[in-house]
Amino acid sequence: MTDKTDKTAYFDAMYGHSADPYALRTRWYEQRKRAVLMAALPHPRYGLAYEPGCGAAELTVELASRCDHVLASDFSDNAVTAARERTEALDNVRVDKHVLPRDWPAADAPFDLIVLSEVGYFLDAAAMHRVARCCAASLSAEGVLVACDWRPDFSERALSTEAVHAALADIGLPQCVRHDEDDFLLRVWSRDSRSVAQLEGIR
C-alpha cells in the first residue's frame, strides 16, 4: 500500500486474525457504501479495472460483476491471501501484492476503471501525489477514476480524506459524481465529461 513499512505488521496481524477484519461482509454501513459506489459508476460495464488496497476483496467481487477483468492488489501478504481466497471462483480476477506507489502496475495499463477505496489516507502527501500521477498516466481514453474514503479521524491515518481527493482532483479530469456524507466522501472523475443521460442520448 505504501512505501513505508511501519504499517505492514499492523495489517498482517489484522488479516492474520480474521479474513474480514473490518466486517465488510456483515456491516450494513459497508454493504450500503459499496452499493452507493457501484451505482455511481457512469458506465454499465468496463474492460479492465484496477483496485489497489483491496483488503478482504468484498468490493472486488462486486467490481468483477461489472468488469471483464479486475486486477486487485494489497501490500499485506495476509490480505492478499484473504482476497485470493474470496475471489478464487472468479476467473476474471487477479490479486497481486503491490506496495504503492512503487509497484504501480503500469505494464498492465491502460485501465478503464481505477478504484481507490479506503487506501489513499494511508499514504503520505508525496506518495499520494505520485499515485495520482500514476492514475493519470494509466487511465484509458474513456477511463473512470473513483475515490471513496472514510472521513472521521483515526490513529493510522497519514493523510486527510480531503487531501487525498484534492490530489486526485489535481489531475484535471472532469468530475461526474460527488457524494458527501458525514462518514465518507465519494468522488468520480471521467475522461468523458458527458453525464449518464448524455451518454444514453436522453439529452
mmCIF file of C-alpha atoms in Angstrom:
data_model
loop_
_atom_site.group_PDB
_atom_site.id
_atom_site.type_symbol
_atom_site.label_atom_id
_atom_site.label_comp_id
_atom_site.label_asym_id
_atom_site.label_seq_id
_atom_site.Cartn_x
_atom_site.Cartn_y
_atom_site.Cartn_z
ATOM 1 C CA MET A 1 0.000 0.000 0.000
ATOM 2 C CA THR A 2 2.662 2.486 0.995
ATOM 3 C CA ASP A 3 6.438 2.578 0.665
ATOM 4 C CA LYS A 4 6.671 2.919 4.446
ATOM 5 C CA THR A 5 6.757 -0.493 6.078
ATOM 6 C CA ASP A 6 5.737 0.502 9.617
ATOM 7 C CA LYS A 7 2.108 -0.456 8.916
ATOM 8 C CA THR A 8 2.924 -3.855 7.425
ATOM 9 C CA ALA A 9 2.952 -5.693 10.747
ATOM 10 C CA TYR A 10 -0.274 -3.942 11.799
ATOM 11 C CA PHE A 11 -2.222 -5.073 8.731
ATOM 12 C CA ASP A 12 -0.652 -8.527 8.599
ATOM 13 C CA ALA A 13 -1.708 -9.041 12.214
ATOM 14 C CA MET A 14 -5.260 -7.842 11.485
ATOM 15 C CA TYR A 15 -5.678 -10.138 8.496
ATOM 16 C CA GLY A 16 -3.895 -12.909 10.344
ATOM 17 C CA HIS A 17 -6.629 -12.898 12.980
ATOM 18 C CA SER A 18 -9.520 -12.546 10.536
ATOM 19 C CA ALA A 19 -10.008 -12.708 6.774
ATOM 20 C CA ASP A 20 -12.509 -9.845 7.172
ATOM 21 C CA PRO A 21 -11.221 -7.615 9.990
ATOM 22 C CA TYR A 22 -13.407 -4.632 9.020
ATOM 23 C CA ALA A 23 -16.577 -6.784 8.850
ATOM 24 C CA LEU A 24 -17.097 -5.784 5.236
ATOM 25 C CA ARG A 25 -19.409 -8.745 4.665
ATOM 26 C CA THR A 26 -21.715 -8.172 7.620
ATOM 27 C CA ARG A 27 -21.933 -4.423 8.377
ATOM 28 C CA TRP A 28 -24.802 -2.612 6.691
ATOM 29 C CA TYR A 29 -22.638 0.522 6.536
ATOM 30 C CA GLU A 30 -20.105 -1.304 4.361
ATOM 31 C CA GLN A 31 -22.750 -3.001 2.205
ATOM 32 C CA ARG A 32 -24.530 0.308 1.603
ATOM 33 C CA LYS A 33 -21.293 2.176 0.857
ATOM 34 C CA ARG A 34 -20.392 -0.400 -1.802
ATOM 35 C CA ALA A 35 -23.862 -0.082 -3.301
ATOM 36 C CA VAL A 36 -23.502 3.705 -3.479
ATOM 37 C CA LEU A 37 -20.096 3.357 -5.133
ATOM 38 C CA MET A 38 -21.293 0.824 -7.674
ATOM 39 C CA ALA A 39 -24.343 2.948 -8.511
ATOM 40 C CA ALA A 40 -22.092 5.982 -9.046
ATOM 41 C CA LEU A 41 -20.111 4.313 -11.846
ATOM 42 C CA PRO A 42 -21.153 6.095 -15.059
ATOM 43 C CA HIS A 43 -20.838 3.098 -17.401
ATOM 44 C CA PRO A 44 -22.676 -0.223 -17.119
ATOM 45 C CA ARG A 45 -19.552 -2.233 -17.907
ATOM 46 C CA TYR A 46 -15.762 -1.856 -18.021
ATOM 47 C CA GLY A 47 -12.979 -3.775 -19.682
ATOM 48 C CA LEU A 48 -10.064 -3.734 -17.219
ATOM 49 C CA ALA A 49 -10.277 -2.343 -13.683
ATOM 50 C CA TYR A 50 -7.551 -1.799 -11.110
ATOM 51 C CA GLU A 51 -8.350 -1.812 -7.393
ATOM 52 C CA PRO A 52 -5.333 -1.269 -5.141
ATOM 53 C CA GLY A 53 -5.748 -1.777 -1.410
ATOM 54 C CA CYS A 54 -8.425 -4.413 -1.989
ATOM 55 C CA GLY A 55 -8.259 -5.847 1.545
ATOM 56 C CA ALA A 56 -10.802 -8.625 2.023
ATOM 57 C CA ALA A 57 -11.966 -8.190 -1.617
ATOM 58 C CA GLU A 58 -15.666 -7.588 -0.994
ATOM 59 C CA LEU A 59 -15.654 -4.635 -3.370
ATOM 60 C CA THR A 60 -13.513 -6.681 -5.769
ATOM 61 C CA VAL A 61 -16.280 -9.257 -6.045
ATOM 62 C CA GLU A 62 -18.811 -6.576 -6.963
ATOM 63 C CA LEU A 63 -16.455 -4.940 -9.451
ATOM 64 C CA ALA A 64 -15.967 -8.334 -11.099
ATOM 65 C CA SER A 65 -19.687 -8.400 -11.940
ATOM 66 C CA ARG A 66 -19.300 -5.172 -13.956
ATOM 67 C CA CYS A 67 -15.822 -5.688 -15.456
ATOM 68 C CA ASP A 68 -14.330 -8.119 -17.940
ATOM 69 C CA HIS A 69 -11.148 -8.255 -15.859
ATOM 70 C CA VAL A 70 -10.172 -6.919 -12.431
ATOM 71 C CA LEU A 71 -6.617 -6.540 -11.148
ATOM 72 C CA ALA A 72 -6.768 -6.168 -7.369
ATOM 73 C CA SER A 73 -3.847 -5.701 -5.016
ATOM 74 C CA ASP A 74 -2.806 -5.137 -1.432
ATOM 75 C CA PHE A 75 0.520 -4.619 0.306
ATOM 76 C CA SER A 76 -0.218 -7.071 3.137
ATOM 77 C CA ASP A 77 0.629 -10.723 2.496
ATOM 78 C CA ASN A 78 -2.265 -11.841 4.688
ATOM 79 C CA ALA A 79 -4.695 -9.503 2.937
ATOM 80 C CA VAL A 80 -3.573 -10.834 -0.450
ATOM 81 C CA THR A 81 -4.175 -14.378 0.789
ATOM 82 C CA ALA A 82 -7.646 -13.443 2.074
ATOM 83 C CA ALA A 83 -8.502 -11.676 -1.194
ATOM 84 C CA ARG A 84 -7.372 -14.631 -3.297
ATOM 85 C CA GLU A 85 -9.489 -16.987 -1.226
ATOM 86 C CA ARG A 86 -12.502 -14.688 -1.522
ATOM 87 C CA THR A 87 -12.177 -14.438 -5.319
ATOM 88 C CA GLU A 88 -10.914 -17.912 -6.156
ATOM 89 C CA ALA A 89 -14.121 -18.783 -8.030
ATOM 90 C CA LEU A 90 -13.894 -15.675 -10.229
ATOM 91 C CA ASP A 91 -11.915 -16.318 -13.394
ATOM 92 C CA ASN A 92 -11.785 -12.618 -14.261
ATOM 93 C CA VAL A 93 -9.993 -11.523 -11.075
ATOM 94 C CA ARG A 94 -6.262 -11.463 -10.384
ATOM 95 C CA VAL A 95 -4.869 -10.477 -6.989
ATOM 96 C CA ASP A 96 -1.254 -9.321 -6.701
ATOM 97 C CA LYS A 97 0.891 -7.875 -3.945
ATOM 98 C CA HIS A 98 1.632 -4.200 -4.643
ATOM 99 C CA VAL A 99 3.269 -1.572 -2.469
ATOM 100 C CA LEU A 100 2.121 1.838 -3.687
ATOM 101 C CA PRO A 101 3.316 3.871 -5.401
ATOM 102 C CA ARG A 102 6.423 1.766 -6.052
ATOM 103 C CA ASP A 103 4.626 -1.222 -7.573
ATOM 104 C CA TRP A 104 2.006 0.602 -9.614
ATOM 105 C CA PRO A 105 1.222 -1.868 -12.451
ATOM 106 C CA ALA A 106 1.973 0.392 -15.414
ATOM 107 C CA ALA A 107 2.654 -2.653 -17.594
ATOM 108 C CA ASP A 108 -0.996 -3.743 -17.211
ATOM 109 C CA ALA A 109 -2.389 -0.336 -18.226
ATOM 110 C CA PRO A 110 -4.434 1.213 -19.681
ATOM 111 C CA PHE A 111 -7.234 0.739 -17.157
ATOM 112 C CA ASP A 112 -10.836 1.566 -17.960
ATOM 113 C CA LEU A 113 -11.601 1.930 -14.259
ATOM 114 C CA ILE A 114 -9.381 2.689 -11.263
ATOM 115 C CA VAL A 115 -10.958 2.436 -7.800
ATOM 116 C CA LEU A 116 -9.111 3.849 -4.791
ATOM 117 C CA SER A 117 -11.313 2.891 -1.854
ATOM 118 C CA GLU A 118 -10.029 3.461 1.680
ATOM 119 C CA VAL A 119 -6.390 3.427 0.587
ATOM 120 C CA GLY A 120 -5.127 6.950 -0.094
ATOM 121 C CA TYR A 121 -5.174 8.142 3.506
ATOM 122 C CA PHE A 122 -2.541 5.571 4.486
ATOM 123 C CA LEU A 123 -0.070 7.317 2.153
ATOM 124 C CA ASP A 124 1.901 10.452 2.902
ATOM 125 C CA ALA A 125 1.366 13.503 0.690
ATOM 126 C CA ALA A 126 4.289 12.834 -1.650
ATOM 127 C CA ALA A 127 3.270 9.208 -2.209
ATOM 128 C CA MET A 128 -0.351 10.184 -2.777
ATOM 129 C CA HIS A 129 0.631 12.699 -5.435
ATOM 130 C CA ARG A 130 2.731 10.016 -7.121
ATOM 131 C CA VAL A 131 -0.285 7.697 -7.107
ATOM 132 C CA ALA A 132 -2.401 10.469 -8.636
ATOM 133 C CA ARG A 133 0.139 10.878 -11.437
ATOM 134 C CA CYS A 134 0.092 7.111 -11.971
ATOM 135 C CA CYS A 135 -3.693 7.234 -12.286
ATOM 136 C CA ALA A 136 -3.467 9.994 -14.877
ATOM 137 C CA ALA A 137 -0.914 8.052 -16.888
ATOM 138 C CA SER A 138 -2.779 4.737 -16.650
ATOM 139 C CA LEU A 139 -6.384 5.593 -17.499
ATOM 140 C CA SER A 140 -7.714 4.633 -20.907
ATOM 141 C CA ALA A 141 -9.172 7.169 -23.345
ATOM 142 C CA GLU A 142 -12.604 6.864 -21.683
ATOM 143 C CA GLY A 143 -11.283 5.875 -18.274
ATOM 144 C CA VAL A 144 -13.039 6.468 -14.945
ATOM 145 C CA LEU A 145 -11.341 7.183 -11.606
ATOM 146 C CA VAL A 146 -13.108 6.611 -8.272
ATOM 147 C CA ALA A 147 -12.099 7.619 -4.759
ATOM 148 C CA CYS A 148 -14.127 6.609 -1.709
ATOM 149 C CA ASP A 149 -12.814 7.325 1.782
ATOM 150 C CA TRP A 150 -13.777 7.338 5.458
ATOM 151 C CA ARG A 151 -13.918 10.891 6.826
ATOM 152 C CA PRO A 152 -13.537 10.683 10.645
ATOM 153 C CA ASP A 153 -10.021 10.689 12.028
ATOM 154 C CA PHE A 154 -8.271 7.524 13.254
ATOM 155 C CA SER A 155 -4.827 6.709 14.573
ATOM 156 C CA GLU A 156 -3.402 5.028 11.467
ATOM 157 C CA ARG A 157 -4.360 7.877 9.125
ATOM 158 C CA ALA A 158 -1.411 9.596 7.395
ATOM 159 C CA LEU A 159 -3.390 11.989 5.184
ATOM 160 C CA SER A 160 -6.822 13.590 5.401
ATOM 161 C CA THR A 161 -9.565 12.369 3.085
ATOM 162 C CA GLU A 162 -9.865 15.897 1.699
ATOM 163 C CA ALA A 163 -6.142 15.911 0.845
ATOM 164 C CA VAL A 164 -6.429 12.527 -0.877
ATOM 165 C CA HIS A 165 -9.284 13.734 -3.057
ATOM 166 C CA ALA A 166 -7.569 17.050 -3.752
ATOM 167 C CA ALA A 167 -4.507 15.214 -5.077
ATOM 168 C CA LEU A 168 -6.712 13.232 -7.454
ATOM 169 C CA ALA A 169 -8.698 16.302 -8.486
ATOM 170 C CA ASP A 170 -5.412 17.991 -9.437
ATOM 171 C CA ILE A 171 -5.115 15.524 -12.317
ATOM 172 C CA GLY A 172 -7.645 17.731 -14.058
ATOM 173 C CA LEU A 173 -10.244 15.143 -15.068
ATOM 174 C CA PRO A 174 -13.883 16.264 -15.233
ATOM 175 C CA GLN A 175 -15.784 15.317 -12.082
ATOM 176 C CA CYS A 176 -19.040 13.475 -12.741
ATOM 177 C CA VAL A 177 -20.075 12.474 -9.189
ATOM 178 C CA ARG A 178 -19.560 13.932 -5.731
ATOM 179 C CA HIS A 179 -21.374 12.243 -2.858
ATOM 180 C CA ASP A 180 -20.863 13.715 0.620
ATOM 181 C CA GLU A 181 -21.826 12.086 3.903
ATOM 182 C CA ASP A 182 -20.568 12.600 7.441
ATOM 183 C CA ASP A 183 -18.993 9.136 7.290
ATOM 184 C CA PHE A 184 -17.479 9.016 3.813
ATOM 185 C CA LEU A 185 -16.718 11.033 0.699
ATOM 186 C CA LEU A 186 -17.152 9.541 -2.770
ATOM 187 C CA ARG A 187 -15.918 11.243 -5.936
ATOM 188 C CA VAL A 188 -15.861 10.014 -9.520
ATOM 189 C CA TRP A 189 -13.905 11.561 -12.382
ATOM 190 C CA SER A 190 -14.064 10.586 -16.046
ATOM 191 C CA ARG A 191 -12.120 11.479 -19.162
ATOM 192 C CA ASP A 192 -15.534 11.755 -20.847
ATOM 193 C CA SER A 193 -17.274 14.808 -19.374
ATOM 194 C CA ARG A 194 -20.765 13.808 -20.567
ATOM 195 C CA SER A 195 -23.397 12.884 -17.996
ATOM 196 C CA VAL A 196 -25.006 9.441 -17.891
ATOM 197 C CA ALA A 197 -28.121 10.896 -19.524
ATOM 198 C CA GLN A 198 -25.991 12.424 -22.278
ATOM 199 C CA LEU A 199 -24.184 9.121 -22.792
ATOM 200 C CA GLU A 200 -27.560 7.439 -23.235
ATOM 201 C CA GLY A 201 -28.781 10.097 -25.655
ATOM 202 C CA ILE A 202 -31.559 11.249 -23.326
ATOM 203 C CA ARG A 203 -30.461 14.870 -23.589
#
